[in-house]
Coordinates of C-alpha atoms in Angstrom, one line a residue:
X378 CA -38.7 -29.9 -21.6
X379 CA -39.9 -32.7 -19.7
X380 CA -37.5 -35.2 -18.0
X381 CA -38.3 -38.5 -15.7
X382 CA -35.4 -37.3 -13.5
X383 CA -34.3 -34.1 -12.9
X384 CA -30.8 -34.7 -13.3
X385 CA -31.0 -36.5 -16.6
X386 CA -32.1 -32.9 -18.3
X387 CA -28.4 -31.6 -17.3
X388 CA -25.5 -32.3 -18.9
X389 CA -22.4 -31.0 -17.6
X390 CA -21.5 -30.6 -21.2
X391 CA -24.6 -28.6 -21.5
X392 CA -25.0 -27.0 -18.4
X393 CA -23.0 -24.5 -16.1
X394 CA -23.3 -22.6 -12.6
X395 CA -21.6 -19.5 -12.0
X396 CA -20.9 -18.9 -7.8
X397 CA -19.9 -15.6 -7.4
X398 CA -17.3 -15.6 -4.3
X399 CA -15.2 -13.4 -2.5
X400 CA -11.8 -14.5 -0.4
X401 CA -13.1 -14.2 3.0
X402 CA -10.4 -11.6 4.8
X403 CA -11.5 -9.9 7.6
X404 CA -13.4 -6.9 7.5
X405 CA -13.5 -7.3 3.3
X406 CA -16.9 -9.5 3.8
X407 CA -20.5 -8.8 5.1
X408 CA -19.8 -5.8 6.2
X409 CA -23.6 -4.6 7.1
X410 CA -23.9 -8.3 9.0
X411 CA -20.7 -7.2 11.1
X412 CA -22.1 -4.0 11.9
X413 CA -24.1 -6.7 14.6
X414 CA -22.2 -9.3 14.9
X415 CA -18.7 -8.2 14.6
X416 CA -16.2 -8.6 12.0
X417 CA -14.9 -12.2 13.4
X418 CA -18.3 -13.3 13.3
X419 CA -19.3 -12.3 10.2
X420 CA -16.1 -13.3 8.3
X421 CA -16.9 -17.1 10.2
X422 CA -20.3 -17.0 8.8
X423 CA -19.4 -15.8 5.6
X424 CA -17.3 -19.1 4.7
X425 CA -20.3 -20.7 6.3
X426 CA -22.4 -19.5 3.4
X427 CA -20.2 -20.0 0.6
X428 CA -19.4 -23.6 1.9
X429 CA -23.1 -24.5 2.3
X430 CA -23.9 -23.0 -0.9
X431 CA -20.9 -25.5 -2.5
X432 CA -22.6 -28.4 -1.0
X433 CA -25.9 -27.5 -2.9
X434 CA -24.3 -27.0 -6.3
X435 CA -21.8 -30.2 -5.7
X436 CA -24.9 -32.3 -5.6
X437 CA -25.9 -31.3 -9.8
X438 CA -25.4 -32.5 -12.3
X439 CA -24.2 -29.0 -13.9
X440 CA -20.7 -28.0 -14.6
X441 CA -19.0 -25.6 -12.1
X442 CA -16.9 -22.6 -12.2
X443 CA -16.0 -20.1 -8.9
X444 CA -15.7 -16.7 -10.1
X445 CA -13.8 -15.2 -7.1
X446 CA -12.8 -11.6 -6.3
X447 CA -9.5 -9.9 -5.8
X448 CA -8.9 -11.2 -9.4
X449 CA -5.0 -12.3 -7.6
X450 CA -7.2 -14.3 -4.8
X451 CA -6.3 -17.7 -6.7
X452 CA -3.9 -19.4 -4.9
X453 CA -5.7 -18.6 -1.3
X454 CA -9.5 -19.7 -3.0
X455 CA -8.1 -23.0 -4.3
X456 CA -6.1 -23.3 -0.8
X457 CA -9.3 -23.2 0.9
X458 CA -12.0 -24.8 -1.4
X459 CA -9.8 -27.0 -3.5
X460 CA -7.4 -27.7 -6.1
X461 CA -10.0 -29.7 -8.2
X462 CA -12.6 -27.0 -8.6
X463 CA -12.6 -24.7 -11.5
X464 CA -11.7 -21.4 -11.1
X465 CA -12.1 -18.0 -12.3
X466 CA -11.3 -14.3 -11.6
X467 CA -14.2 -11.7 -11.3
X468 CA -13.7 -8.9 -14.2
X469 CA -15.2 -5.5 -14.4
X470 CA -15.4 -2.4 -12.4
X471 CA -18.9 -3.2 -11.0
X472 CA -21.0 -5.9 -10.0
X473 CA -23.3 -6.0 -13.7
X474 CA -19.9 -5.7 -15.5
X475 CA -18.5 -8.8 -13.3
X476 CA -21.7 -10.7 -14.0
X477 CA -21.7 -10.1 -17.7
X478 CA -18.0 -11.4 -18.1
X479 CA -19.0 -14.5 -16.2
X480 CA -21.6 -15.3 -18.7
X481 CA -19.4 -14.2 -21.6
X482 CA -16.4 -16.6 -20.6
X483 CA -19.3 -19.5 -19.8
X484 CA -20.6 -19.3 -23.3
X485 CA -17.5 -18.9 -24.8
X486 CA -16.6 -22.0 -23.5
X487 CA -19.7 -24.0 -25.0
X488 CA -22.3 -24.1 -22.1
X489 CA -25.8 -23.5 -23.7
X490 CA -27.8 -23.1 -20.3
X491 CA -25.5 -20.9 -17.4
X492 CA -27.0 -20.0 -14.3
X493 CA -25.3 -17.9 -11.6
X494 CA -25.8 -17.6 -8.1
X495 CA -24.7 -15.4 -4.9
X496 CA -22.8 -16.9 -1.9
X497 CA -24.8 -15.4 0.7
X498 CA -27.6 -17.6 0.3
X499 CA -27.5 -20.4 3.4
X500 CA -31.2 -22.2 2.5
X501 CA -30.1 -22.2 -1.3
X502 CA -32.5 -25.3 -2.7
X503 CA -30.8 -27.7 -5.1
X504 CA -34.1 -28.5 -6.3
X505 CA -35.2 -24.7 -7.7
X506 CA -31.2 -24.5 -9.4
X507 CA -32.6 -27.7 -11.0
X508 CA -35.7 -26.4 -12.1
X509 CA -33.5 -23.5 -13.6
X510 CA -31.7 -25.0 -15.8
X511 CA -34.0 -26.9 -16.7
X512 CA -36.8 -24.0 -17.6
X513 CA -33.8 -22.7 -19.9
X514 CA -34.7 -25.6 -21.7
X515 CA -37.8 -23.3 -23.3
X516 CA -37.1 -20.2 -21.8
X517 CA -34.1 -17.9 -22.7
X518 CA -34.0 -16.6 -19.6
X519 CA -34.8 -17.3 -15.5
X520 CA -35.0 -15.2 -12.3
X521 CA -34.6 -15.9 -8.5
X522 CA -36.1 -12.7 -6.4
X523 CA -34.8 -12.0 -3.0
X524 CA -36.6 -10.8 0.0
X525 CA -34.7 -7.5 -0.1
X526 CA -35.6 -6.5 -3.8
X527 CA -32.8 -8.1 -5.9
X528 CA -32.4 -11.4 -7.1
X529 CA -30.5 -14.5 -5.9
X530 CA -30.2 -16.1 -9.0
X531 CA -30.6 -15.1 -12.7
X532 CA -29.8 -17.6 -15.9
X533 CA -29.9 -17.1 -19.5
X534 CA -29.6 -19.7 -22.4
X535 CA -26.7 -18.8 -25.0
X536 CA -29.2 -17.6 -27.9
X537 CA -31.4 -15.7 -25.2
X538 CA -28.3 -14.0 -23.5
X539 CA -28.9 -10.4 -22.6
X540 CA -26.4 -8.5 -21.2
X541 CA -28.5 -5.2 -21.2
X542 CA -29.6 -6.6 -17.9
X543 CA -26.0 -5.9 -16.1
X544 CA -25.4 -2.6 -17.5
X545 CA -25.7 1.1 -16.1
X546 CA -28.0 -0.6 -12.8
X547 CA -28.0 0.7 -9.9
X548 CA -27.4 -2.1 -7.4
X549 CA -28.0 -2.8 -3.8
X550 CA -31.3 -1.1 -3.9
X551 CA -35.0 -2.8 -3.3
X552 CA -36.2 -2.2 -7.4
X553 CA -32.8 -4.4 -8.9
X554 CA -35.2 -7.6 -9.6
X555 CA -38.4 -5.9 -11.0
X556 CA -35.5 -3.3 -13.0
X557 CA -34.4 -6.5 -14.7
X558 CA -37.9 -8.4 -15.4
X559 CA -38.9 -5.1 -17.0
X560 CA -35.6 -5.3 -19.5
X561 CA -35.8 -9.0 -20.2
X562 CA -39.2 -7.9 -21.1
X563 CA -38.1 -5.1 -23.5
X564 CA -35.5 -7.1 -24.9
X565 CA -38.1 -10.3 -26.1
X566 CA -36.7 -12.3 -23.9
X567 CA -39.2 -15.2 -22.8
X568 CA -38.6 -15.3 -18.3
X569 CA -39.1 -18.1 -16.0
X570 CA -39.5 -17.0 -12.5
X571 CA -38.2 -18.9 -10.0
X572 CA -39.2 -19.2 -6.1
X573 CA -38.4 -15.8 -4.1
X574 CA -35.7 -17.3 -1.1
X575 CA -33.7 -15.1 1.2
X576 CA -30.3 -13.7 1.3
X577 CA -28.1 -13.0 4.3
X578 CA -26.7 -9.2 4.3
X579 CA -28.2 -7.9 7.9
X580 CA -28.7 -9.3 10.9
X581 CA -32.5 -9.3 10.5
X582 CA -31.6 -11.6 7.5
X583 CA -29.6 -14.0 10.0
X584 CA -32.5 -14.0 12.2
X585 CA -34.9 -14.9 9.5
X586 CA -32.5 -17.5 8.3
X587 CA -32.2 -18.8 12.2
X588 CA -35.7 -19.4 12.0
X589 CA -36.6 -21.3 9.3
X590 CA -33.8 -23.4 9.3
X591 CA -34.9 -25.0 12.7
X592 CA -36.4 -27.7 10.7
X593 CA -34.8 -27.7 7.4
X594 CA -31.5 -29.2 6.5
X595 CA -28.8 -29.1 8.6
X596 CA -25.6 -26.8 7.8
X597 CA -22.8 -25.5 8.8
X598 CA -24.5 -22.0 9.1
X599 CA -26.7 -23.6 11.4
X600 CA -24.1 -25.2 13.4
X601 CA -22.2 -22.2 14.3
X602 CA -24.8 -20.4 15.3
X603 CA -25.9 -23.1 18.1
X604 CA -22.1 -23.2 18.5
X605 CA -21.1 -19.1 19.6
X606 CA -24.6 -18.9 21.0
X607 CA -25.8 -16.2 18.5
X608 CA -28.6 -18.6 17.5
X609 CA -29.9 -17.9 21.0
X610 CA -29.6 -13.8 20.4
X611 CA -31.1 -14.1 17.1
X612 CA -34.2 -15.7 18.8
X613 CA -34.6 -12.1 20.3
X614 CA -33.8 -10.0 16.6
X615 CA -36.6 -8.6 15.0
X616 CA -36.5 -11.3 11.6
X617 CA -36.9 -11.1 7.5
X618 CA -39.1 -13.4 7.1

């Protein structure tokens, strides 16, 4: 599918984004980053992320929902990143499970084209969830690696949707992303890969973050680094990338 503007190719009708959040309570987020930096810290940058990543998404064209975890986090989620936004509660007793019912209730609600994304991702580029959604144009299905092994984002088309992906994976280890090229594969599915990026779990992560976002867009990630002066320690951190 070819489009003079990006934005033009997605519809809000059409299109959706799944952000999968948690309620930032202390000592309930980032736990490996806080192993570093502290539990104040790494709540603090933890609301950095998901409020960085918000600003990406806000600027497409694509619908929105927040899938947020504790499933009775509501009230404190819309508190914090508004009444306006759409909201809805994670489901499932792990992560693939949670995932799967995310897609499920998108396409049950119309969306042809669905993408969903982490909240730990600070550099997130507007421009590759773009060219997601719009590869699901001709492609049933698209993939984001991460640095660590996983993936950052993953997308599927209604008619190409393959929940076999999500279930009985182990997560959090370094094979998640070639795992679920290799069962896309088994399962037909035609895959668009997009760019690998970076998520923030460790503080090798943050330091690799720290680093290229020197002279990239400014956030609010960046800003409380320079703030508390952990910028400064991170310059010494061995980095991710």
């Amino acid at each position: 599918m070819e489009c003079a503007d990006d934005q033009a190719c997605i519809d809000p009708q059409d299109c959706c984004v799944l952000l999968m959040a948690r309620l930032p309570v202390l000592g309930r987020v980032k736990t490996r980053l806080a192993r570093a930096v502290g539990d104040e810290h790494a709540l603090e940058l933890y609301r950095c992320f998901v409020l960085d990543t918000l600003a990406v998404l806000d600027t497409l064209s694509a619908s929105l929902i927040v899938c947020f975890t504790p499933e009775d986090g509501r009230t404190d989620m819309a508190r914090w990143l508004g009444e306006e936004r759409t909201y809805l509660a994670q489901q499932g007793s792990d992560l693939g499970e949670r995932m799967d019912a995310a897609f499920t209730h998108a396409f049950a609600r119309g969306y042809a084209r669905v993408l969903l994304v982490g909240s730990d991702i600070p550099g997130l580029s507007a421009h590759v969830l773009e060219h997601g959604l719009i590869a699901l144009g001709d492609h049933d299905a698209c993939l984001a690696p991460a640095q660590d092994g996983g993936y950052y984002c993953i997308g599927f088309t209604r008619s190409g949707y393959c929940p076999e992906v999500f279930r009985n994976m182990v997560w959090s280890t370094g094979d998640v992303f070639v795992r679920t090229c290799k069962r896309l594969e088994q399962g037909g599915a035609s895959l668009h890969l997009l760019p690998l990026a970076d998520d923030v779990d460790t503080v090798s992560d943050l330091a690799g973050f720290w680093q290229r976002s020197a002279t990239g867009t400014p956030s609010l990630t960046r800003a409380y680094l320079e703030r508390t002066g952990l910028g400064k320690l991170l310059q010494e951190a061995p980095s991710s990338g």
